[in-house]
PDB file of C-alpha atoms in Angstrom:
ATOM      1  CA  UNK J   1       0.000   0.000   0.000  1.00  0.00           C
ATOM      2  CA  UNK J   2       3.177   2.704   1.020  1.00  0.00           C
ATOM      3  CA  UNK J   3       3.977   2.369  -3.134  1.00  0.00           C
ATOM      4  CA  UNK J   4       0.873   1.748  -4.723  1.00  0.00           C
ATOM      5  CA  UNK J   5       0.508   4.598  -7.212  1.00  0.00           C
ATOM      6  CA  UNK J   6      -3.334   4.827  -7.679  1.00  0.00           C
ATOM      7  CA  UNK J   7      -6.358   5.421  -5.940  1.00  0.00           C
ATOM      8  CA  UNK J   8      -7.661   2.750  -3.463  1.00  0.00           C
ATOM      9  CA  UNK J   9     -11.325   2.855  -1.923  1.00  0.00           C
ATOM     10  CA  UNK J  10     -11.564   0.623   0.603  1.00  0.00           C
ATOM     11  CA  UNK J  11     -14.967  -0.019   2.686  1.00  0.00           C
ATOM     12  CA  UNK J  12     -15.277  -1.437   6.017  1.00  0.00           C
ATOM     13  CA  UNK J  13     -17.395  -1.390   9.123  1.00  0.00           C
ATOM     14  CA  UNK J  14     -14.488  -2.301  10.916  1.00  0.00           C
ATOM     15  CA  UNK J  15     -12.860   0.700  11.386  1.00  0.00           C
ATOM     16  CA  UNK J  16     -12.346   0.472  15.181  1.00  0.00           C
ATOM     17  CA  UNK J  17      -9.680  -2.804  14.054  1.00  0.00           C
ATOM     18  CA  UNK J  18      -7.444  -0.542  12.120  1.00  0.00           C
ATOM     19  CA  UNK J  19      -3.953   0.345  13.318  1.00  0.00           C
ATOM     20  CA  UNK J  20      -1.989   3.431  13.871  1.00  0.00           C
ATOM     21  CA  UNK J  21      -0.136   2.787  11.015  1.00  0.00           C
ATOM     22  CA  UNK J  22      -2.568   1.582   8.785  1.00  0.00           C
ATOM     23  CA  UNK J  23      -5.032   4.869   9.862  1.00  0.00           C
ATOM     24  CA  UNK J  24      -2.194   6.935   9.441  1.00  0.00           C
ATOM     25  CA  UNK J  25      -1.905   6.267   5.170  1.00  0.00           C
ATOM     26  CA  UNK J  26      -5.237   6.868   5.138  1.00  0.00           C
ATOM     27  CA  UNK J  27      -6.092  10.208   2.999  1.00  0.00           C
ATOM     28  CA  UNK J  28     -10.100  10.328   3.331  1.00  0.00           C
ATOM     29  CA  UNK J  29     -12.364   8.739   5.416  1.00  0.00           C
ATOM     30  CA  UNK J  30     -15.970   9.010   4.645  1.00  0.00           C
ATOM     31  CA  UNK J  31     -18.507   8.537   7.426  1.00  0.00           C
ATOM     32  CA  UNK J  32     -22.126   7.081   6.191  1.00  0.00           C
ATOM     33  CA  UNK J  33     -24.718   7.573   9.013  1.00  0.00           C
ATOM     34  CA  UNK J  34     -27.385   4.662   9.072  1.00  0.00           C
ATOM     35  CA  UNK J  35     -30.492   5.911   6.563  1.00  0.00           C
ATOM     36  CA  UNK J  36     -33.541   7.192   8.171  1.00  0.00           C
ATOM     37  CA  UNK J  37     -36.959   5.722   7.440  1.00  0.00           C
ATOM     38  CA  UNK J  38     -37.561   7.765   4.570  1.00  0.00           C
ATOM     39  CA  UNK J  39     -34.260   6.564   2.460  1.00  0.00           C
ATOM     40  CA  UNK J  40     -35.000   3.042   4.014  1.00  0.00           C
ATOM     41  CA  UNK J  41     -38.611   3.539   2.215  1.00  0.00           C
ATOM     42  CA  UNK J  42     -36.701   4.770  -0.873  1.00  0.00           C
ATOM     43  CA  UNK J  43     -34.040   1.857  -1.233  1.00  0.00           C
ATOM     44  CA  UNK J  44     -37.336  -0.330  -0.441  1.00  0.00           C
ATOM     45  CA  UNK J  45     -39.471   0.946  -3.552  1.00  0.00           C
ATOM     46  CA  UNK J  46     -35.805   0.880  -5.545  1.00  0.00           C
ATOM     47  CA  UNK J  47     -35.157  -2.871  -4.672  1.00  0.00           C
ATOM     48  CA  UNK J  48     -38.413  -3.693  -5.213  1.00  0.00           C
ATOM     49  CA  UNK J  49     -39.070  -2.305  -8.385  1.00  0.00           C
ATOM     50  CA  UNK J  50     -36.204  -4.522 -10.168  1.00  0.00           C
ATOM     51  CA  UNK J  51     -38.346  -7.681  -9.176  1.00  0.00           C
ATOM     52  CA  UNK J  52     -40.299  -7.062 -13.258  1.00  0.00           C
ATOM     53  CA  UNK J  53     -43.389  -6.917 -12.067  1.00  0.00           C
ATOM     54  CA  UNK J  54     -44.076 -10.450  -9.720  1.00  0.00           C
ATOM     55  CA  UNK J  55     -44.945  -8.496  -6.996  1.00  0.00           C
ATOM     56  CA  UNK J  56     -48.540  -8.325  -5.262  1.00  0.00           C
ATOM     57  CA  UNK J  57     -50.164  -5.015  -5.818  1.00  0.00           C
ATOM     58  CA  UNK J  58     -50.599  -4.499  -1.931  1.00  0.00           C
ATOM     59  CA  UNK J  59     -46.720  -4.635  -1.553  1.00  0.00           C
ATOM     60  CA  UNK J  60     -46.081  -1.751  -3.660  1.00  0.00           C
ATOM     61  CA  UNK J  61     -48.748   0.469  -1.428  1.00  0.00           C
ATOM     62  CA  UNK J  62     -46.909   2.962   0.718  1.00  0.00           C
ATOM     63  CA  UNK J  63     -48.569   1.590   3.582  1.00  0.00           C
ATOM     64  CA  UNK J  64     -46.721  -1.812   3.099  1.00  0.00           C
ATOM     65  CA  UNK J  65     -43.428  -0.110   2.488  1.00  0.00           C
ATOM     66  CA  UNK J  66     -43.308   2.204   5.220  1.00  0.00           C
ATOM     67  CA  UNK J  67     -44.020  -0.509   7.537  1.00  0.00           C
ATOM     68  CA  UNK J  68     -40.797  -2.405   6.203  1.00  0.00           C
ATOM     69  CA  UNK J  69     -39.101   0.721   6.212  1.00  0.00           C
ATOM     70  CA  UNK J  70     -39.259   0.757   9.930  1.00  0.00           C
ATOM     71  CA  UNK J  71     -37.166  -1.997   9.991  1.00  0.00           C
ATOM     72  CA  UNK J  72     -33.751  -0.897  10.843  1.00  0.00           C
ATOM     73  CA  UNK J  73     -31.642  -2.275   8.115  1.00  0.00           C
ATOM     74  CA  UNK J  74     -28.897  -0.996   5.887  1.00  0.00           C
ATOM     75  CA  UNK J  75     -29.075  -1.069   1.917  1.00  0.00           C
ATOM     76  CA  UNK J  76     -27.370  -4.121   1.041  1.00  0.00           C
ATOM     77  CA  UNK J  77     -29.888  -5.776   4.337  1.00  0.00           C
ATOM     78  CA  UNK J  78     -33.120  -4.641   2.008  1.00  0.00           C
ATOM     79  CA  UNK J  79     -31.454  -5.808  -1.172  1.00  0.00           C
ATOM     80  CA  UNK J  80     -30.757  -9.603   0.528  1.00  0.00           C
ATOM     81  CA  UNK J  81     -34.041  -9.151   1.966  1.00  0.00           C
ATOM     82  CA  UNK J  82     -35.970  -8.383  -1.125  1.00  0.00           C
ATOM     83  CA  UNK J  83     -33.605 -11.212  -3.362  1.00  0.00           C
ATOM     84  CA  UNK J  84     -34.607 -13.489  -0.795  1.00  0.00           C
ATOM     85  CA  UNK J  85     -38.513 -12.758  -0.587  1.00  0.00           C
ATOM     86  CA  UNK J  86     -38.151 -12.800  -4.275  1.00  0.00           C
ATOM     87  CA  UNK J  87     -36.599 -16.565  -4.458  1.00  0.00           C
ATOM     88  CA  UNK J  88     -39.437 -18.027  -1.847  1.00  0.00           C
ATOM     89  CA  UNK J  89     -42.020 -16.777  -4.363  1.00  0.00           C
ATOM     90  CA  UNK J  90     -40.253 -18.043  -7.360  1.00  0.00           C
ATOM     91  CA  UNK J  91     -39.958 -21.454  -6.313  1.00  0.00           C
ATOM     92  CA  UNK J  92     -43.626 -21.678  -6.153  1.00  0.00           C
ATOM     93  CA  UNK J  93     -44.090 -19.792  -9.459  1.00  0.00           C
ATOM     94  CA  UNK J  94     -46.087 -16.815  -7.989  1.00  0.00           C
ATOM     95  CA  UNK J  95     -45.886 -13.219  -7.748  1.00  0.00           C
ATOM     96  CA  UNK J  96     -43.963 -11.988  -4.168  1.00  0.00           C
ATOM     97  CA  UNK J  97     -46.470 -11.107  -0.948  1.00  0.00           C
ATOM     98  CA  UNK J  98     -46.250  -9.304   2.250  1.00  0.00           C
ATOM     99  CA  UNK J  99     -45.388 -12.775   3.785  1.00  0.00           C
ATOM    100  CA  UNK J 100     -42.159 -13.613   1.779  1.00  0.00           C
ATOM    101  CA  UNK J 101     -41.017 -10.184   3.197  1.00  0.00           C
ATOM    102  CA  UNK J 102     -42.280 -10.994   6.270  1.00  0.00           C
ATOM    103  CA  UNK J 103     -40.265 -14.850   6.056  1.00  0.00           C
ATOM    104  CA  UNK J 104     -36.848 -13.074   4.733  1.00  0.00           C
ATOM    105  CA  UNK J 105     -36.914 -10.678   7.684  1.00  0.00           C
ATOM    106  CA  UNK J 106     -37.383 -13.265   9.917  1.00  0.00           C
ATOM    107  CA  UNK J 107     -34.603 -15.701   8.721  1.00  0.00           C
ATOM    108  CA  UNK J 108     -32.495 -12.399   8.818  1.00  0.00           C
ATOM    109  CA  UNK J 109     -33.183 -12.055  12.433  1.00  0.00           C
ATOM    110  CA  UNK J 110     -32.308 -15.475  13.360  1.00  0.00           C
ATOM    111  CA  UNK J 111     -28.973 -15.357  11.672  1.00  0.00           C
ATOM    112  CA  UNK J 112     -28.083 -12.034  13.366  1.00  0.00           C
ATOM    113  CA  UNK J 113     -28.950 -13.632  16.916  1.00  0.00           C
ATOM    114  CA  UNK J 114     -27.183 -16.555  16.010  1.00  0.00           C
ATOM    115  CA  UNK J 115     -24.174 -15.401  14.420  1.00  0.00           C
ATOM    116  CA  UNK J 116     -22.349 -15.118  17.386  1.00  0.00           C
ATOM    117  CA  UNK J 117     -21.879 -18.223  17.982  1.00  0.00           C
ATOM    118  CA  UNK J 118     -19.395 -19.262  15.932  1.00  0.00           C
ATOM    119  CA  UNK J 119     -16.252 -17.012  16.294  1.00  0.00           C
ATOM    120  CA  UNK J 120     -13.546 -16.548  13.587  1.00  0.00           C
ATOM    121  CA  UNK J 121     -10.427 -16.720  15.086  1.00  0.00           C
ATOM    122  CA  UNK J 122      -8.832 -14.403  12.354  1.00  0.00           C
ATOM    123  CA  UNK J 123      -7.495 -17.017  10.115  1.00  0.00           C
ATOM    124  CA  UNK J 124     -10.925 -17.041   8.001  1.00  0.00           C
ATOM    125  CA  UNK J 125     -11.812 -19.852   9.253  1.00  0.00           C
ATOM    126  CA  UNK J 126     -14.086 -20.838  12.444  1.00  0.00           C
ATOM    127  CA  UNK J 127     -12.681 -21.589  15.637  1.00  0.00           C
ATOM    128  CA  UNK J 128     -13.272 -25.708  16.226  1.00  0.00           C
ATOM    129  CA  UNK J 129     -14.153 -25.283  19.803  1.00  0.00           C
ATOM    130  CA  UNK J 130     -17.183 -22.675  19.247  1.00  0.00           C
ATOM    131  CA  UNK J 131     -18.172 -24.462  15.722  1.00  0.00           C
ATOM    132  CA  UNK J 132     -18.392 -28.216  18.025  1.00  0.00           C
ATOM    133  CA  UNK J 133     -20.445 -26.384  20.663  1.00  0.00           C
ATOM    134  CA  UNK J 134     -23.316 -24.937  18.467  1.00  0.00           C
ATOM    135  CA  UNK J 135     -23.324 -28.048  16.272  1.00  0.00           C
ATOM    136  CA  UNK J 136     -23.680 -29.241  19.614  1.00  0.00           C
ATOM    137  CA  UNK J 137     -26.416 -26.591  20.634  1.00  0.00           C
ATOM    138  CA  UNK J 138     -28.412 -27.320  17.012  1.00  0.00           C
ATOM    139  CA  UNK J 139     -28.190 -31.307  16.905  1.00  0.00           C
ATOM    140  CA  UNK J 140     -30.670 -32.555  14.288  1.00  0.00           C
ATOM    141  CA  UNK J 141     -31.971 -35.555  15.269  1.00  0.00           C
TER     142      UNK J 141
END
């Protein structure tokens, strides 16, 4: 990075990992404030709107997206959300309802309570110990 001769954008909500040195080649730091409910309601209707058409009428009413713009997610959060509302209604061929929202949001939810669980012991890779005790915790019988 000390000899690299072009412009690097890098992107991270990690910022609180970085070191003195690293911080200290760093030119210009952007800070992005988490959206408010009415850009939420925006990125909503944007996300939404590249699904052609198979969506319910009553999901494109504002009352619909306000409600899910309540929901205190970032952009790429709505995007996953809406990809994956729009993959439960394509595997059964129909147009995507409130409740495939509703289903996405909740699987969401699940994985950020659970995600904790298994902790990455900076290698990329899981840490054994905490990977045997929730396959421990989740047993499928």
């Amino acid at each position: 990075m000390e000899y690299f001769g072009g412009i690097l954008f890098l992107t991270t909500n990690r910022v609180d990992t970085f070191d003195r040195a690293l911080r200290s080649r760093i030119h210009l730091a952007i800070y992005y404030p988490p959206l408010d409910v009415a850009s939420r309601a925006e990125i909503w209707k944007a996300c939404i709107s590249r699904c052609d058409g198979r969506v319910e009428t009553e999901v494109l009413e504002d009352s619909a997206i306000e409600l899910l713009s309540h929901e205190n997610l970032n952009g790429r959060e709505i995007r996953n959300v809406v990809h994956m509302a729009n993959a439960l209604a394509a595997t059964q061929e129909r147009p995507i309802r409130e409740q495939d929202f509703t289903q996405a949001l909740s699987a969401m939810r699940t994985f950020n309570t659970h995600k904790g669980e298994v902790q990455d012991n900076g290698s990329g890779r899981a840490d054994e110990s905490s990977t045997q005790r929730s396959s421990k915790k989740r047993r499928i019988t």
